[in-house]
Amino acid sequence: MEKVTLKVQGMSCGHCVNSIEGSVNELEGVSLVKVHLKEGTVEIEYSSNDINLETIKRTIDEQGYDVI
């Protein structure tokens, strides 16, 4: 299991949290998604055998947020 914390810009409210957590949680191989709104980060645990980090980042980007 891989663990990563991504810096994400554009998150400001509960809808942002639900949008990111909901979309990333649906991905095969993702076991944990936790948005830390105040810190501007997203903590993710995933299986690198099932999904790669670029796919996760792209999913967050598609929700309208910037992974930096």
Short mmCIF file of C-alpha atoms in Angstrom, two decimals:
data_model
loop_
_atom_site.label_atom_id
_atom_site.label_comp_id
_atom_site.label_asym_id
_atom_site.label_seq_id
_atom_site.Cartn_x
_atom_site.Cartn_y
_atom_site.Cartn_z
CA MET A 1 0.00 0.00 0.00
CA GLU A 2 1.33 3.42 -1.00
CA LYS A 3 0.64 6.53 1.03
CA VAL A 4 0.89 10.05 -0.39
CA THR A 5 -0.14 13.57 0.59
CA LEU A 6 -0.86 15.92 -2.30
CA LYS A 7 -1.00 19.71 -2.18
CA VAL A 8 -4.23 20.81 -3.86
CA GLN A 9 -5.30 24.38 -4.68
CA GLY A 10 -8.86 25.58 -5.08
CA MET A 11 -10.50 23.77 -2.15
CA SER A 12 -12.58 26.06 0.04
CA CYS A 13 -15.67 24.32 1.41
CA GLY A 14 -17.49 21.12 2.27
CA HIS A 15 -18.56 20.65 -1.34
CA CYS A 16 -14.88 20.59 -2.35
CA VAL A 17 -14.19 17.91 0.25
CA ASN A 18 -17.13 15.78 -0.92
CA SER A 19 -16.23 16.21 -4.57
CA ILE A 20 -12.62 15.09 -4.17
CA GLU A 21 -13.23 12.36 -1.61
CA GLY A 22 -16.17 10.98 -3.59
CA SER A 23 -14.45 10.87 -6.98
CA VAL A 24 -11.11 9.50 -5.76
CA ASN A 25 -12.78 6.91 -3.50
CA GLU A 26 -14.52 5.45 -6.56
CA LEU A 27 -11.19 4.57 -8.18
CA GLU A 28 -10.13 0.93 -8.13
CA GLY A 29 -7.22 0.43 -5.74
CA VAL A 30 -7.83 3.48 -3.53
CA SER A 31 -8.40 2.55 0.11
CA LEU A 32 -8.35 5.97 1.84
CA VAL A 33 -8.97 9.57 0.82
CA LYS A 34 -8.91 12.33 3.42
CA VAL A 35 -9.10 16.01 2.49
CA HIS A 36 -7.49 18.44 4.95
CA LEU A 37 -9.14 21.69 3.93
CA LYS A 38 -7.17 24.06 6.18
CA GLU A 39 -3.82 22.60 5.11
CA GLY A 40 -4.81 22.40 1.44
CA THR A 41 -3.82 18.74 1.24
CA VAL A 42 -5.32 15.41 0.28
CA GLU A 43 -4.06 12.27 1.97
CA ILE A 44 -4.42 9.11 -0.12
CA GLU A 45 -3.66 5.43 0.39
CA TYR A 46 -3.70 3.25 -2.70
CA SER A 47 -2.39 0.04 -4.19
CA SER A 48 0.19 0.79 -6.88
CA ASN A 49 -0.62 -2.63 -8.36
CA ASP A 50 -4.14 -1.40 -9.20
CA ILE A 51 -3.73 2.33 -9.94
CA ASN A 52 -0.97 4.85 -10.50
CA LEU A 53 -0.57 8.26 -8.90
CA GLU A 54 -1.04 10.11 -12.22
CA THR A 55 -4.55 8.68 -12.58
CA ILE A 56 -5.41 9.89 -9.07
CA LYS A 57 -4.02 13.37 -9.81
CA ARG A 58 -5.95 13.52 -13.10
CA THR A 59 -9.17 12.61 -11.27
CA ILE A 60 -8.67 15.50 -8.84
CA ASP A 61 -7.86 17.86 -11.77
CA GLU A 62 -11.07 16.76 -13.53
CA GLN A 63 -13.05 17.89 -10.48
CA GLY A 64 -11.70 21.42 -11.04
CA TYR A 65 -8.82 21.52 -8.55
CA ASP A 66 -5.10 21.99 -9.13
CA VAL A 67 -2.65 19.40 -7.83
CA ILE A 68 0.69 21.13 -7.28
#
